[in-house]
């Protein structure tokens, strides 16, 4: 049976909505499906359990934001879209950072992937050819820093969009240093 992305998104939205006012462990599959206005058994056509739903939300949301949009918006706008998304879903991600230790690793990998695309974009625009070591260093270094500062901002309830210009300016300055 082919899975409907629309149904998965409705279930995910219901779960995220419930997370706004409930603790993760207080939310049942019945609660999710009642909020989604879909019969309970349908949940199991798409997900084995809530942990699988949570993983799907991470992968789907970040894939849409980063992978699907990057070619259209460019990396600077992609950063802004990602920070706005995290701001809009801040309560959800505050709770996720507390309950799911694996999410921080996933979050770090997503930033690394986005930064890898930044370097790829920059390399196309300049005469400078980045070595694998340089690419790896700048991506891992900045991903760790951005991951830490965005996680801290999310947990504290601070706006991430305010970090946008600082992150972009710092990245551009670092790229300029490497390319000179």
mmCIF file with all atom_site columns, C-alpha atoms in Angstrom:
data_model
loop_
_atom_site.group_PDB
_atom_site.id
_atom_site.type_symbol
_atom_site.label_atom_id
_atom_site.label_alt_id
_atom_site.label_comp_id
_atom_site.label_asym_id
_atom_site.label_entity_id
_atom_site.label_seq_id
_atom_site.pdbx_PDB_ins_code
_atom_site.Cartn_x
_atom_site.Cartn_y
_atom_site.Cartn_z
_atom_site.occupancy
_atom_site.B_iso_or_equiv
_atom_site.pdbx_formal_charge
_atom_site.auth_seq_id
_atom_site.auth_comp_id
_atom_site.auth_asym_id
_atom_site.auth_atom_id
_atom_site.pdbx_PDB_model_num
ATOM 1   C CA . UNK A 1 1   ? 0.000  0.000  0.000  1.00 0.00 ? 1   UNK A CA 1
ATOM 2   C CA . UNK A 1 2   ? 1.405  3.357  -1.009 1.00 0.00 ? 2   UNK A CA 1
ATOM 3   C CA . UNK A 1 3   ? 1.730  5.754  1.894  1.00 0.00 ? 3   UNK A CA 1
ATOM 4   C CA . UNK A 1 4   ? 0.111  9.137  1.584  1.00 0.00 ? 4   UNK A CA 1
ATOM 5   C CA . UNK A 1 5   ? 2.440  11.972 2.480  1.00 0.00 ? 5   UNK A CA 1
ATOM 6   C CA . UNK A 1 6   ? -0.616 14.120 3.176  1.00 0.00 ? 6   UNK A CA 1
ATOM 7   C CA . UNK A 1 7   ? -1.891 11.690 5.808  1.00 0.00 ? 7   UNK A CA 1
ATOM 8   C CA . UNK A 1 8   ? 1.565  11.483 7.364  1.00 0.00 ? 8   UNK A CA 1
ATOM 9   C CA . UNK A 1 9   ? 1.739  15.278 7.531  1.00 0.00 ? 9   UNK A CA 1
ATOM 10  C CA . UNK A 1 10  ? -1.721 15.497 9.130  1.00 0.00 ? 10  UNK A CA 1
ATOM 11  C CA . UNK A 1 11  ? -0.668 12.971 11.779 1.00 0.00 ? 11  UNK A CA 1
ATOM 12  C CA . UNK A 1 12  ? 2.625  14.823 12.342 1.00 0.00 ? 12  UNK A CA 1
ATOM 13  C CA . UNK A 1 13  ? 0.854  18.175 12.672 1.00 0.00 ? 13  UNK A CA 1
ATOM 14  C CA . UNK A 1 14  ? -1.576 16.720 15.208 1.00 0.00 ? 14  UNK A CA 1
ATOM 15  C CA . UNK A 1 15  ? 1.352  15.362 17.215 1.00 0.00 ? 15  UNK A CA 1
ATOM 16  C CA . UNK A 1 16  ? 3.181  18.712 17.093 1.00 0.00 ? 16  UNK A CA 1
ATOM 17  C CA . UNK A 1 17  ? 0.007  20.529 18.128 1.00 0.00 ? 17  UNK A CA 1
ATOM 18  C CA . UNK A 1 18  ? -0.409 18.218 21.116 1.00 0.00 ? 18  UNK A CA 1
ATOM 19  C CA . UNK A 1 19  ? 3.236  18.748 22.085 1.00 0.00 ? 19  UNK A CA 1
ATOM 20  C CA . UNK A 1 20  ? 2.523  22.462 22.483 1.00 0.00 ? 20  UNK A CA 1
ATOM 21  C CA . UNK A 1 21  ? 0.571  21.807 25.671 1.00 0.00 ? 21  UNK A CA 1
ATOM 22  C CA . UNK A 1 22  ? 1.421  18.242 26.697 1.00 0.00 ? 22  UNK A CA 1
ATOM 23  C CA . UNK A 1 23  ? 4.504  16.301 27.672 1.00 0.00 ? 23  UNK A CA 1
ATOM 24  C CA . UNK A 1 24  ? 5.657  13.733 25.127 1.00 0.00 ? 24  UNK A CA 1
ATOM 25  C CA . UNK A 1 25  ? 4.941  10.768 27.406 1.00 0.00 ? 25  UNK A CA 1
ATOM 26  C CA . UNK A 1 26  ? 1.407  12.023 28.084 1.00 0.00 ? 26  UNK A CA 1
ATOM 27  C CA . UNK A 1 27  ? 0.427  11.833 24.416 1.00 0.00 ? 27  UNK A CA 1
ATOM 28  C CA . UNK A 1 28  ? -1.108 8.596  23.195 1.00 0.00 ? 28  UNK A CA 1
ATOM 29  C CA . UNK A 1 29  ? -1.685 7.383  19.655 1.00 0.00 ? 29  UNK A CA 1
ATOM 30  C CA . UNK A 1 30  ? -5.406 7.810  20.355 1.00 0.00 ? 30  UNK A CA 1
ATOM 31  C CA . UNK A 1 31  ? -4.811 11.463 21.298 1.00 0.00 ? 31  UNK A CA 1
ATOM 32  C CA . UNK A 1 32  ? -2.845 12.065 18.095 1.00 0.00 ? 32  UNK A CA 1
ATOM 33  C CA . UNK A 1 33  ? -5.427 10.467 15.863 1.00 0.00 ? 33  UNK A CA 1
ATOM 34  C CA . UNK A 1 34  ? -8.350 12.150 17.628 1.00 0.00 ? 34  UNK A CA 1
ATOM 35  C CA . UNK A 1 35  ? -6.644 15.516 17.075 1.00 0.00 ? 35  UNK A CA 1
ATOM 36  C CA . UNK A 1 36  ? -5.969 14.561 13.446 1.00 0.00 ? 36  UNK A CA 1
ATOM 37  C CA . UNK A 1 37  ? -9.620 13.467 13.066 1.00 0.00 ? 37  UNK A CA 1
ATOM 38  C CA . UNK A 1 38  ? -8.505 10.186 11.556 1.00 0.00 ? 38  UNK A CA 1
ATOM 39  C CA . UNK A 1 39  ? -9.340 6.728  12.866 1.00 0.00 ? 39  UNK A CA 1
ATOM 40  C CA . UNK A 1 40  ? -6.763 5.336  15.286 1.00 0.00 ? 40  UNK A CA 1
ATOM 41  C CA . UNK A 1 41  ? -5.804 2.259  13.247 1.00 0.00 ? 41  UNK A CA 1
ATOM 42  C CA . UNK A 1 42  ? -4.623 4.472  10.365 1.00 0.00 ? 42  UNK A CA 1
ATOM 43  C CA . UNK A 1 43  ? -1.662 5.553  12.510 1.00 0.00 ? 43  UNK A CA 1
ATOM 44  C CA . UNK A 1 44  ? -0.241 2.023  12.279 1.00 0.00 ? 44  UNK A CA 1
ATOM 45  C CA . UNK A 1 45  ? -0.483 2.040  8.480  1.00 0.00 ? 45  UNK A CA 1
ATOM 46  C CA . UNK A 1 46  ? 2.220  4.710  8.566  1.00 0.00 ? 46  UNK A CA 1
ATOM 47  C CA . UNK A 1 47  ? 4.159  4.386  11.815 1.00 0.00 ? 47  UNK A CA 1
ATOM 48  C CA . UNK A 1 48  ? 4.966  1.549  14.203 1.00 0.00 ? 48  UNK A CA 1
ATOM 49  C CA . UNK A 1 49  ? 4.999  3.846  17.224 1.00 0.00 ? 49  UNK A CA 1
ATOM 50  C CA . UNK A 1 50  ? 5.433  7.457  18.329 1.00 0.00 ? 50  UNK A CA 1
ATOM 51  C CA . UNK A 1 51  ? 9.240  7.240  18.160 1.00 0.00 ? 51  UNK A CA 1
ATOM 52  C CA . UNK A 1 52  ? 9.007  6.373  14.477 1.00 0.00 ? 52  UNK A CA 1
ATOM 53  C CA . UNK A 1 53  ? 6.613  9.297  13.975 1.00 0.00 ? 53  UNK A CA 1
ATOM 54  C CA . UNK A 1 54  ? 9.093  11.578 15.716 1.00 0.00 ? 54  UNK A CA 1
ATOM 55  C CA . UNK A 1 55  ? 11.931 10.383 13.467 1.00 0.00 ? 55  UNK A CA 1
ATOM 56  C CA . UNK A 1 56  ? 9.730  10.883 10.420 1.00 0.00 ? 56  UNK A CA 1
ATOM 57  C CA . UNK A 1 57  ? 8.971  14.453 11.514 1.00 0.00 ? 57  UNK A CA 1
ATOM 58  C CA . UNK A 1 58  ? 12.684 15.249 11.861 1.00 0.00 ? 58  UNK A CA 1
ATOM 59  C CA . UNK A 1 59  ? 13.635 13.718 8.544  1.00 0.00 ? 59  UNK A CA 1
ATOM 60  C CA . UNK A 1 60  ? 10.664 15.073 6.602  1.00 0.00 ? 60  UNK A CA 1
ATOM 61  C CA . UNK A 1 61  ? 10.707 18.612 7.994  1.00 0.00 ? 61  UNK A CA 1
ATOM 62  C CA . UNK A 1 62  ? 14.447 19.059 7.601  1.00 0.00 ? 62  UNK A CA 1
ATOM 63  C CA . UNK A 1 63  ? 14.518 17.369 4.190  1.00 0.00 ? 63  UNK A CA 1
ATOM 64  C CA . UNK A 1 64  ? 11.844 19.754 2.948  1.00 0.00 ? 64  UNK A CA 1
ATOM 65  C CA . UNK A 1 65  ? 13.560 22.773 4.429  1.00 0.00 ? 65  UNK A CA 1
ATOM 66  C CA . UNK A 1 66  ? 17.125 21.955 3.458  1.00 0.00 ? 66  UNK A CA 1
ATOM 67  C CA . UNK A 1 67  ? 17.253 19.525 0.577  1.00 0.00 ? 67  UNK A CA 1
ATOM 68  C CA . UNK A 1 68  ? 14.114 20.427 -1.325 1.00 0.00 ? 68  UNK A CA 1
ATOM 69  C CA . UNK A 1 69  ? 14.460 24.213 -1.169 1.00 0.00 ? 69  UNK A CA 1
ATOM 70  C CA . UNK A 1 70  ? 18.179 24.878 -1.379 1.00 0.00 ? 70  UNK A CA 1
ATOM 71  C CA . UNK A 1 71  ? 18.382 25.004 -5.167 1.00 0.00 ? 71  UNK A CA 1
ATOM 72  C CA . UNK A 1 72  ? 15.534 27.513 -5.286 1.00 0.00 ? 72  UNK A CA 1
ATOM 73  C CA . UNK A 1 73  ? 16.402 29.850 -2.447 1.00 0.00 ? 73  UNK A CA 1
ATOM 74  C CA . UNK A 1 74  ? 20.170 29.716 -2.087 1.00 0.00 ? 74  UNK A CA 1
ATOM 75  C CA . UNK A 1 75  ? 21.952 28.996 1.167  1.00 0.00 ? 75  UNK A CA 1
ATOM 76  C CA . UNK A 1 76  ? 21.475 32.385 2.843  1.00 0.00 ? 76  UNK A CA 1
ATOM 77  C CA . UNK A 1 77  ? 17.707 32.303 2.406  1.00 0.00 ? 77  UNK A CA 1
ATOM 78  C CA . UNK A 1 78  ? 17.757 28.637 3.370  1.00 0.00 ? 78  UNK A CA 1
ATOM 79  C CA . UNK A 1 79  ? 19.391 29.558 6.689  1.00 0.00 ? 79  UNK A CA 1
ATOM 80  C CA . UNK A 1 80  ? 16.696 32.152 7.295  1.00 0.00 ? 80  UNK A CA 1
ATOM 81  C CA . UNK A 1 81  ? 13.900 29.695 6.444  1.00 0.00 ? 81  UNK A CA 1
ATOM 82  C CA . UNK A 1 82  ? 15.373 27.091 8.779  1.00 0.00 ? 82  UNK A CA 1
ATOM 83  C CA . UNK A 1 83  ? 15.741 29.550 11.656 1.00 0.00 ? 83  UNK A CA 1
ATOM 84  C CA . UNK A 1 84  ? 12.171 30.780 11.135 1.00 0.00 ? 84  UNK A CA 1
ATOM 85  C CA . UNK A 1 85  ? 10.895 27.209 11.080 1.00 0.00 ? 85  UNK A CA 1
ATOM 86  C CA . UNK A 1 86  ? 12.673 26.490 14.362 1.00 0.00 ? 86  UNK A CA 1
ATOM 87  C CA . UNK A 1 87  ? 11.237 29.693 15.862 1.00 0.00 ? 87  UNK A CA 1
ATOM 88  C CA . UNK A 1 88  ? 7.717  28.711 14.784 1.00 0.00 ? 88  UNK A CA 1
ATOM 89  C CA . UNK A 1 89  ? 8.143  25.243 16.287 1.00 0.00 ? 89  UNK A CA 1
ATOM 90  C CA . UNK A 1 90  ? 10.184 26.294 19.293 1.00 0.00 ? 90  UNK A CA 1
ATOM 91  C CA . UNK A 1 91  ? 8.078  24.668 22.030 1.00 0.00 ? 91  UNK A CA 1
ATOM 92  C CA . UNK A 1 92  ? 8.088  21.364 20.128 1.00 0.00 ? 92  UNK A CA 1
ATOM 93  C CA . UNK A 1 93  ? 11.884 21.415 19.745 1.00 0.00 ? 93  UNK A CA 1
ATOM 94  C CA . UNK A 1 94  ? 12.433 22.547 23.356 1.00 0.00 ? 94  UNK A CA 1
ATOM 95  C CA . UNK A 1 95  ? 10.718 19.357 24.444 1.00 0.00 ? 95  UNK A CA 1
ATOM 96  C CA . UNK A 1 96  ? 12.474 17.231 21.841 1.00 0.00 ? 96  UNK A CA 1
ATOM 97  C CA . UNK A 1 97  ? 15.937 18.328 22.976 1.00 0.00 ? 97  UNK A CA 1
ATOM 98  C CA . UNK A 1 98  ? 15.033 17.200 26.493 1.00 0.00 ? 98  UNK A CA 1
ATOM 99  C CA . UNK A 1 99  ? 13.485 13.810 25.648 1.00 0.00 ? 99  UNK A CA 1
ATOM 100 C CA . UNK A 1 100 ? 15.399 12.656 22.582 1.00 0.00 ? 100 UNK A CA 1
ATOM 101 C CA . UNK A 1 101 ? 19.174 12.629 22.950 1.00 0.00 ? 101 UNK A CA 1
ATOM 102 C CA . UNK A 1 102 ? 19.539 11.301 19.390 1.00 0.00 ? 102 UNK A CA 1
ATOM 103 C CA . UNK A 1 103 ? 17.920 14.435 18.005 1.00 0.00 ? 103 UNK A CA 1
ATOM 104 C CA . UNK A 1 104 ? 20.952 16.574 18.833 1.00 0.00 ? 104 UNK A CA 1
ATOM 105 C CA . UNK A 1 105 ? 23.136 14.321 16.663 1.00 0.00 ? 105 UNK A CA 1
ATOM 106 C CA . UNK A 1 106 ? 20.547 14.428 13.869 1.00 0.00 ? 106 UNK A CA 1
ATOM 107 C CA . UNK A 1 107 ? 20.373 18.234 14.225 1.00 0.00 ? 107 UNK A CA 1
ATOM 108 C CA . UNK A 1 108 ? 24.169 18.494 13.971 1.00 0.00 ? 108 UNK A CA 1
ATOM 109 C CA . UNK A 1 109 ? 24.237 16.328 10.834 1.00 0.00 ? 109 UNK A CA 1
ATOM 110 C CA . UNK A 1 110 ? 21.576 18.541 9.203  1.00 0.00 ? 110 UNK A CA 1
ATOM 111 C CA . UNK A 1 111 ? 23.664 21.656 9.851  1.00 0.00 ? 111 UNK A CA 1
ATOM 112 C CA . UNK A 1 112 ? 26.744 19.875 8.454  1.00 0.00 ? 112 UNK A CA 1
ATOM 113 C CA . UNK A 1 113 ? 24.804 18.957 5.307  1.00 0.00 ? 113 UNK A CA 1
ATOM 114 C CA . UNK A 1 114 ? 23.604 22.519 4.866  1.00 0.00 ? 114 UNK A CA 1
ATOM 115 C CA . UNK A 1 115 ? 27.110 23.909 5.379  1.00 0.00 ? 115 UNK A CA 1
ATOM 116 C CA . UNK A 1 116 ? 28.495 21.412 2.875  1.00 0.00 ? 116 UNK A CA 1
ATOM 117 C CA . UNK A 1 117 ? 26.070 22.876 0.344  1.00 0.00 ? 117 UNK A CA 1
ATOM 118 C CA . UNK A 1 118 ? 27.229 26.389 1.298  1.00 0.00 ? 118 UNK A CA 1
ATOM 119 C CA . UNK A 1 119 ? 30.824 25.451 0.449  1.00 0.00 ? 119 UNK A CA 1
ATOM 120 C CA . UNK A 1 120 ? 29.710 23.756 -2.767 1.00 0.00 ? 120 UNK A CA 1
ATOM 121 C CA . UNK A 1 121 ? 27.837 26.945 -3.762 1.00 0.00 ? 121 UNK A CA 1
ATOM 122 C CA . UNK A 1 122 ? 30.804 29.161 -2.913 1.00 0.00 ? 122 UNK A CA 1
ATOM 123 C CA . UNK A 1 123 ? 33.219 26.940 -4.784 1.00 0.00 ? 123 UNK A CA 1
ATOM 124 C CA . UNK A 1 124 ? 31.143 27.340 -7.956 1.00 0.00 ? 124 UNK A CA 1
ATOM 125 C CA . UNK A 1 125 ? 31.326 31.135 -7.616 1.00 0.00 ? 125 UNK A CA 1
ATOM 126 C CA . UNK A 1 126 ? 35.066 31.489 -7.026 1.00 0.00 ? 126 UNK A CA 1
ATOM 127 C CA . UNK A 1 127 ? 38.359 30.330 -8.477 1.00 0.00 ? 127 UNK A CA 1
ATOM 128 C CA . UNK A 1 128 ? 39.334 28.710 -5.198 1.00 0.00 ? 128 UNK A CA 1
ATOM 129 C CA . UNK A 1 129 ? 39.239 24.907 -4.964 1.00 0.00 ? 129 UNK A CA 1
ATOM 130 C CA . UNK A 1 130 ? 38.581 23.690 -1.423 1.00 0.00 ? 130 UNK A CA 1
ATOM 131 C CA . UNK A 1 131 ? 40.501 20.656 -0.226 1.00 0.00 ? 131 UNK A CA 1
ATOM 132 C CA . UNK A 1 132 ? 38.512 17.881 1.450  1.00 0.00 ? 132 UNK A CA 1
ATOM 133 C CA . UNK A 1 133 ? 40.196 18.732 4.750  1.00 0.00 ? 133 UNK A CA 1
ATOM 134 C CA . UNK A 1 134 ? 39.209 22.414 4.475  1.00 0.00 ? 134 UNK A CA 1
ATOM 135 C CA . UNK A 1 135 ? 35.611 21.527 3.573  1.00 0.00 ? 135 UNK A CA 1
ATOM 136 C CA . UNK A 1 136 ? 35.376 19.044 6.409  1.00 0.00 ? 136 UNK A CA 1
ATOM 137 C CA . UNK A 1 137 ? 36.856 21.460 8.926  1.00 0.00 ? 137 UNK A CA 1
ATOM 138 C CA . UNK A 1 138 ? 34.700 24.458 8.099  1.00 0.00 ? 138 UNK A CA 1
ATOM 139 C CA . UNK A 1 139 ? 31.530 22.374 7.894  1.00 0.00 ? 139 UNK A CA 1
ATOM 140 C CA . UNK A 1 140 ? 32.106 20.438 11.119 1.00 0.00 ? 140 UNK A CA 1
ATOM 141 C CA . UNK A 1 141 ? 33.407 23.445 13.056 1.00 0.00 ? 141 UNK A CA 1
ATOM 142 C CA . UNK A 1 142 ? 30.550 25.729 12.079 1.00 0.00 ? 142 UNK A CA 1
ATOM 143 C CA . UNK A 1 143 ? 27.891 23.033 12.345 1.00 0.00 ? 143 UNK A CA 1
ATOM 144 C CA . UNK A 1 144 ? 28.949 22.326 15.927 1.00 0.00 ? 144 UNK A CA 1
ATOM 145 C CA . UNK A 1 145 ? 28.870 26.040 16.785 1.00 0.00 ? 145 UNK A CA 1
ATOM 146 C CA . UNK A 1 146 ? 25.549 26.708 15.047 1.00 0.00 ? 146 UNK A CA 1
ATOM 147 C CA . UNK A 1 147 ? 24.005 23.574 16.541 1.00 0.00 ? 147 UNK A CA 1
ATOM 148 C CA . UNK A 1 148 ? 25.073 24.582 20.050 1.00 0.00 ? 148 UNK A CA 1
ATOM 149 C CA . UNK A 1 149 ? 23.910 28.187 19.781 1.00 0.00 ? 149 UNK A CA 1
ATOM 150 C CA . UNK A 1 150 ? 20.582 27.322 18.147 1.00 0.00 ? 150 UNK A CA 1
ATOM 151 C CA . UNK A 1 151 ? 19.912 24.570 20.706 1.00 0.00 ? 151 UNK A CA 1
ATOM 152 C CA . UNK A 1 152 ? 20.670 26.989 23.544 1.00 0.00 ? 152 UNK A CA 1
ATOM 153 C CA . UNK A 1 153 ? 18.413 29.636 22.003 1.00 0.00 ? 153 UNK A CA 1
ATOM 154 C CA . UNK A 1 154 ? 15.596 27.122 21.524 1.00 0.00 ? 154 UNK A CA 1
ATOM 155 C CA . UNK A 1 155 ? 15.842 25.875 25.104 1.00 0.00 ? 155 UNK A CA 1
ATOM 156 C CA . UNK A 1 156 ? 15.893 29.436 26.464 1.00 0.00 ? 156 UNK A CA 1
ATOM 157 C CA . UNK A 1 157 ? 13.004 30.485 24.230 1.00 0.00 ? 157 UNK A CA 1
ATOM 158 C CA . UNK A 1 158 ? 15.027 33.132 22.372 1.00 0.00 ? 158 UNK A CA 1
ATOM 159 C CA . UNK A 1 159 ? 14.375 34.077 18.769 1.00 0.00 ? 159 UNK A CA 1
ATOM 160 C CA . UNK A 1 160 ? 16.640 32.299 16.315 1.00 0.00 ? 160 UNK A CA 1
ATOM 161 C CA . UNK A 1 161 ? 15.914 34.693 13.484 1.00 0.00 ? 161 UNK A CA 1
ATOM 162 C CA . UNK A 1 162 ? 17.926 37.300 15.392 1.00 0.00 ? 162 UNK A CA 1
ATOM 163 C CA . UNK A 1 163 ? 20.993 35.068 14.959 1.00 0.00 ? 163 UNK A CA 1
ATOM 164 C CA . UNK A 1 164 ? 20.657 35.019 11.189 1.00 0.00 ? 164 UNK A CA 1
ATOM 165 C CA . UNK A 1 165 ? 22.862 37.964 10.249 1.00 0.00 ? 165 UNK A CA 1
ATOM 166 C CA . UNK A 1 166 ? 25.537 36.975 12.770 1.00 0.00 ? 166 UNK A CA 1
ATOM 167 C CA . UNK A 1 167 ? 25.716 33.407 11.421 1.00 0.00 ? 167 UNK A CA 1
ATOM 168 C CA . UNK A 1 168 ? 25.769 34.469 7.768  1.00 0.00 ? 168 UNK A CA 1
ATOM 169 C CA . UNK A 1 169 ? 28.335 37.232 8.314  1.00 0.00 ? 169 UNK A CA 1
ATOM 170 C CA . UNK A 1 170 ? 30.601 34.889 10.254 1.00 0.00 ? 170 UNK A CA 1
ATOM 171 C CA . UNK A 1 171 ? 30.384 32.218 7.555  1.00 0.00 ? 171 UNK A CA 1
ATOM 172 C CA . UNK A 1 172 ? 31.099 34.714 4.777  1.00 0.00 ? 172 UNK A CA 1
ATOM 173 C CA . UNK A 1 173 ? 34.107 36.044 6.692  1.00 0.00 ? 173 UNK A CA 1
ATOM 174 C CA . UNK A 1 174 ? 35.476 32.543 7.218  1.00 0.00 ? 174 UNK A CA 1
ATOM 175 C CA . UNK A 1 175 ? 34.971 31.643 3.574  1.00 0.00 ? 175 UNK A CA 1
ATOM 176 C CA . UNK A 1 176 ? 36.764 34.815 2.526  1.00 0.00 ? 176 UNK A CA 1
ATOM 177 C CA . UNK A 1 177 ? 39.731 33.903 4.763  1.00 0.00 ? 177 UNK A CA 1
ATOM 178 C CA . UNK A 1 178 ? 40.006 30.457 3.200  1.00 0.00 ? 178 UNK A CA 1
ATOM 179 C CA . UNK A 1 179 ? 39.673 31.785 -0.323 1.00 0.00 ? 179 UNK A CA 1
ATOM 180 C CA . UNK A 1 180 ? 42.292 34.524 0.080  1.00 0.00 ? 180 UNK A CA 1
#
